[in-house]
Coordinates of C-alpha atoms in Angstrom, one line a residue:
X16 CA 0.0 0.0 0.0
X17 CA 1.2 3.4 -0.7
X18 CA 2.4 5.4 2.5
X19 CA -0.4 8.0 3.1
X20 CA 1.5 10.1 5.3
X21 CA 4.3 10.8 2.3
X22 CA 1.5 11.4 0.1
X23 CA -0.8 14.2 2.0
X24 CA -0.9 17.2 -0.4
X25 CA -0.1 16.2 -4.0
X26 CA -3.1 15.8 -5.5
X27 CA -3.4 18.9 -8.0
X28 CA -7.0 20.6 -8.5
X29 CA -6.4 23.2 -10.8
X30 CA -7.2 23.0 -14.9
X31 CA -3.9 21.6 -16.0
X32 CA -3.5 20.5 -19.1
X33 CA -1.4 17.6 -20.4
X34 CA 2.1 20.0 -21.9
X35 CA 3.8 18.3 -25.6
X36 CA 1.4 15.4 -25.5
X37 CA 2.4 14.0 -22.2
X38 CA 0.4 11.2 -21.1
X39 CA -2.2 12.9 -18.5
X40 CA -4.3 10.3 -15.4
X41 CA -7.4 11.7 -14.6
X42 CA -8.4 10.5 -10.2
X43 CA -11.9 10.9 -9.7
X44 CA -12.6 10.1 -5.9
X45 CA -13.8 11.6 -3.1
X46 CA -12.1 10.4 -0.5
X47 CA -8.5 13.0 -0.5
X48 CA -6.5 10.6 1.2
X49 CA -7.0 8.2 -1.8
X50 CA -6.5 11.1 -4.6
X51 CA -3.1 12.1 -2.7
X52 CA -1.9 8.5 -2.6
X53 CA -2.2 7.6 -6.1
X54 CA -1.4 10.9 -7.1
X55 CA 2.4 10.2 -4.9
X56 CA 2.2 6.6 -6.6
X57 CA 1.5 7.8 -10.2
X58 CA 4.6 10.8 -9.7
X59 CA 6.9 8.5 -8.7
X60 CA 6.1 6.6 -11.9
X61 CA 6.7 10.0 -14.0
X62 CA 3.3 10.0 -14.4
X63 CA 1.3 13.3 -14.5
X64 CA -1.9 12.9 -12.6
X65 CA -5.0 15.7 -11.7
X66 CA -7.6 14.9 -9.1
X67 CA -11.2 15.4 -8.9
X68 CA -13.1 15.4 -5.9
X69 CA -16.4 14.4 -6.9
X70 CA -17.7 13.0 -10.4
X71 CA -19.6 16.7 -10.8
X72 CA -16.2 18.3 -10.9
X73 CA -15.0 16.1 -13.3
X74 CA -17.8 16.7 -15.1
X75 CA -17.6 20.3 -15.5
X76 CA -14.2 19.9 -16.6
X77 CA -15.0 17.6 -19.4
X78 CA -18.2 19.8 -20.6
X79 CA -15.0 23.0 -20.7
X80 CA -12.8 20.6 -22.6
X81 CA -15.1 19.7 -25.1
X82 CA -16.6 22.8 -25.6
X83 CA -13.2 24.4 -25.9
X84 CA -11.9 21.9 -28.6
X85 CA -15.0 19.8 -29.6
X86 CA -14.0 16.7 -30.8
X87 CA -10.2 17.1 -30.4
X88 CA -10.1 15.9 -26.5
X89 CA -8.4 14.6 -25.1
X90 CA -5.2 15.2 -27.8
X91 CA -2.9 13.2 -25.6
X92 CA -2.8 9.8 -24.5
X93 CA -4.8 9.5 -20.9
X94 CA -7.3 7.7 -18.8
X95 CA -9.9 8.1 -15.6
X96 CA -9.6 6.4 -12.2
X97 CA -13.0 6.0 -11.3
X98 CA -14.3 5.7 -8.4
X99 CA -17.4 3.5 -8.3
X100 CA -18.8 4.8 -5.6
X101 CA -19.3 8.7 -4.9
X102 CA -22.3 10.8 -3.4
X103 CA -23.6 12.9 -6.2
X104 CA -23.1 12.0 -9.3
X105 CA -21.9 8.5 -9.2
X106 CA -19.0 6.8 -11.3
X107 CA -21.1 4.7 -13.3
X108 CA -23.6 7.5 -14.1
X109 CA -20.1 9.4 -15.0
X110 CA -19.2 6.6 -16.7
X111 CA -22.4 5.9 -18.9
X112 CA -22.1 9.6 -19.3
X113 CA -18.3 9.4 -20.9
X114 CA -20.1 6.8 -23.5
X115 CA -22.5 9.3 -24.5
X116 CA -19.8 11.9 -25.5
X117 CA -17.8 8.8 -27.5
X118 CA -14.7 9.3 -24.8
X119 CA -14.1 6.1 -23.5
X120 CA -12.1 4.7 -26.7
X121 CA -9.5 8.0 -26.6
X122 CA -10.5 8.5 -22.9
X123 CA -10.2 4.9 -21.0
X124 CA -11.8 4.1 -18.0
X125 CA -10.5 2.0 -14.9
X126 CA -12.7 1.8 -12.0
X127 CA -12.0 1.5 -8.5
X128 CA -14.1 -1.0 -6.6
X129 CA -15.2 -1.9 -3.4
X130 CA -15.5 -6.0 -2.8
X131 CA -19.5 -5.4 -3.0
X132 CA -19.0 -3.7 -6.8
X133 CA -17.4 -6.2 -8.3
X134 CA -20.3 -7.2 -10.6
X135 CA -21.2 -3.8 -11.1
X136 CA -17.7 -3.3 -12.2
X137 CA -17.9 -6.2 -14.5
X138 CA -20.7 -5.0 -16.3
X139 CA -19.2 -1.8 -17.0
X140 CA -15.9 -3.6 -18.4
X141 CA -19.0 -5.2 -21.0
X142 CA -19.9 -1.8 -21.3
X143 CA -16.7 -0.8 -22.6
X144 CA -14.9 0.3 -19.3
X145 CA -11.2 -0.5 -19.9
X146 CA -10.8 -2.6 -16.3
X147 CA -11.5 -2.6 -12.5
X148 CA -9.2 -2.2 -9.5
X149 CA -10.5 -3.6 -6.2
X150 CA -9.4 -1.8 -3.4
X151 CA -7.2 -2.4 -1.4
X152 CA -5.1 -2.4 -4.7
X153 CA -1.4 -3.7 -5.8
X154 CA 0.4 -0.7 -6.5
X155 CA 2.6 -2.3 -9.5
X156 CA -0.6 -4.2 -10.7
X157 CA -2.5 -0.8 -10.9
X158 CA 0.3 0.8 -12.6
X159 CA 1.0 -1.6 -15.2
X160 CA -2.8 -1.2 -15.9
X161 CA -2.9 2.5 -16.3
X162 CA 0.0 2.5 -18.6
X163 CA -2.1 -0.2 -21.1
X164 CA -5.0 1.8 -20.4
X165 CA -2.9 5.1 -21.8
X166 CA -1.2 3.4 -24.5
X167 CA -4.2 2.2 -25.7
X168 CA -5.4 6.2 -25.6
X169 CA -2.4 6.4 -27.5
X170 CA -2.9 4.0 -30.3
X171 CA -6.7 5.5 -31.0
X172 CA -5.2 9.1 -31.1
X173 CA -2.3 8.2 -33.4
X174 CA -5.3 6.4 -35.9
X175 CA -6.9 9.7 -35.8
X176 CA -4.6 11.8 -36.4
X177 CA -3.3 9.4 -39.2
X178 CA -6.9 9.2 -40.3
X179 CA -7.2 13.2 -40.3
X180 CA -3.6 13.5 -42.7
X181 CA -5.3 11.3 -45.1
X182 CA -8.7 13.7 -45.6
X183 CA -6.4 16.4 -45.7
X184 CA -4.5 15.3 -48.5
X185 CA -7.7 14.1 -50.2
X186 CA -9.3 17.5 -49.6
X187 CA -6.1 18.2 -51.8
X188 CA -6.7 16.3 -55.0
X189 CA -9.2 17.7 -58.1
X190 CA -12.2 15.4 -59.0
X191 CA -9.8 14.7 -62.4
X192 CA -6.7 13.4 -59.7
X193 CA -9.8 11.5 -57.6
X194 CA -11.6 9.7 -60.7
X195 CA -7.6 8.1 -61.7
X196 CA -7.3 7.7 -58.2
X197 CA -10.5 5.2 -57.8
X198 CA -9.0 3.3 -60.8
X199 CA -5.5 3.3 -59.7
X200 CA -6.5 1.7 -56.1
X201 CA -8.6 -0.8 -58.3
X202 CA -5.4 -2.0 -60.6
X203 CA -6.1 -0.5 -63.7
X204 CA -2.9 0.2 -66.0
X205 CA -2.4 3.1 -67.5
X206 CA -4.0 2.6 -70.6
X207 CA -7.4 1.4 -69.6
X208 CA -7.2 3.8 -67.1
X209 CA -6.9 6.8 -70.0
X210 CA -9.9 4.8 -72.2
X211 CA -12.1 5.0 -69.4
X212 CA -12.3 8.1 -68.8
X213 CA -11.3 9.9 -72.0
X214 CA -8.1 11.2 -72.1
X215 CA -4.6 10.3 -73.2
X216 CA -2.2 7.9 -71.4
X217 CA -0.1 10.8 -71.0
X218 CA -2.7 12.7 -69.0
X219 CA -3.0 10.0 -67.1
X220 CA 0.6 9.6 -66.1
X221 CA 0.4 13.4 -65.0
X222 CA -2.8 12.5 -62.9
X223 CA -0.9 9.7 -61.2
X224 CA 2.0 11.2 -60.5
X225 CA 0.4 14.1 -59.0
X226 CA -1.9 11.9 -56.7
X227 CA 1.1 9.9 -55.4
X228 CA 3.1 13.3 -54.7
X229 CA -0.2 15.0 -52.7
X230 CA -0.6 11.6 -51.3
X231 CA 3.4 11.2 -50.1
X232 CA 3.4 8.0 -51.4
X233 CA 5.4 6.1 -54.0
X234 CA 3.1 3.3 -55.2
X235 CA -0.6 2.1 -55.9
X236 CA -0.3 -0.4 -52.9
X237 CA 0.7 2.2 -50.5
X238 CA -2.1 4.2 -51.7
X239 CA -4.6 1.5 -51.3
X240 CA -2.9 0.7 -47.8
X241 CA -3.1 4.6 -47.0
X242 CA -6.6 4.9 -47.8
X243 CA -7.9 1.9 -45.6
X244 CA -6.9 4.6 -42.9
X245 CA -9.9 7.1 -43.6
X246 CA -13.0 4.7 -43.7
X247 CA -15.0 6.2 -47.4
X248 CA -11.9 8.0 -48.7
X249 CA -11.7 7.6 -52.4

């Protein structure tokens, strides 16, 4: 267990913001002693943590996020600590709540449990909560969850952002550079790429080559491969 006394007073309150893409641990409980303990656990980790006292606050700061940057939060890999169990606003209403937004893919949740939540927290998971932690909790085995929990924050952000690249540099391309484009992706040569739509193999050469440069890549199978990254693209 992680030695409350060295952990009194760590838990930060204020709006802070996750700096360069930091990973960032959200603690939603309202019991202080608890927020200051895993916030000295996740620190000595190198883990930047901010607590939250009830699941209202948390709330709130979730309505500012989103409201400030709509669909772009979180834009750095980072998960809740959630306690099941609050007055107020509870952590499964917060929870269903999260699902409502579409969060909890970019914005995973681990619950912390009580003995008696267990198949509550079970249900969640089937919900599409990313774990539970029953308390009293391993402080390595919590750990190693949160970092899964984050990289798997990770891995969805870095598909977006991927996925947004790819409708840039579509949003890039004429209707011309699009129509050789469907028939690139679909293996047609050159030539029966120019007779179905009119124009001279030439042309189509030009088309190509342009597509591949606006699409920074260097043959039709990496443009198919790209393209599989932006579901409709094409």
């Amino acid at each position: 267990r992680v030695p409350v006394h060295l952990a009194r007073g760590l838990t930060h309150t204020g709006a802070m913001h996750s700096p360069l893409g930091l990973p960032m641990v959200y603690l939603v409980d309202d019991e202080e002693v608890l927020r200051d303990a895993l916030a000295w656990l996740l620190r000595t980790r190198r883990l930047l943590c901010e607590g939250f006292a009830s699941g209202e606050a948390f709330e709130a700061f979730v309505e500012q996020q989103c409201k400030a940057r709509a669909a772009r939060w979180p834009d750095a890999p980072s998960c809740v600590m959630l306690d099941m169990r609050m007055p107020g606003i509870s952590g499964l209403t917060l929870f269903e709540r999260l699902i409502e937004r579409g969060l909890i893919d970019r914005l995973p949740v681990i619950f912390l449990t009580g003995h008696g939540d267990v198949p509550t927290a079970v249900a969640a998971v089937k919900r599409g909560a990313f774990d539970f932690v029953e308390k009293p909790f391993s402080d390595n085995a919590l750990v190693d969850r949160i970092e899964q929990a984050l990289a798997a924050s990770r891995a969805v952000l870095e598909a977006r952002r991927a996925r947004d690249s790819v409708e840039r540099a579509l949003a890039e391309l004429t209707e011309r550079e699009r129509e050789v484009m469907r028939l690139v992706i679909a293996g047609r040569p050159n030539k029966l790429i120019a007779d179905a739509l009119g124009i001279s193999v030439r042309t189509v050469e030009v088309h190509r080559a342009r597509v591949f440069d606006k699409m920074n890549v260097g043959s039709a199978v990496e443009l198919a491969n790209l393209l599989r990254q932006a579901p409709g693209a094409g």
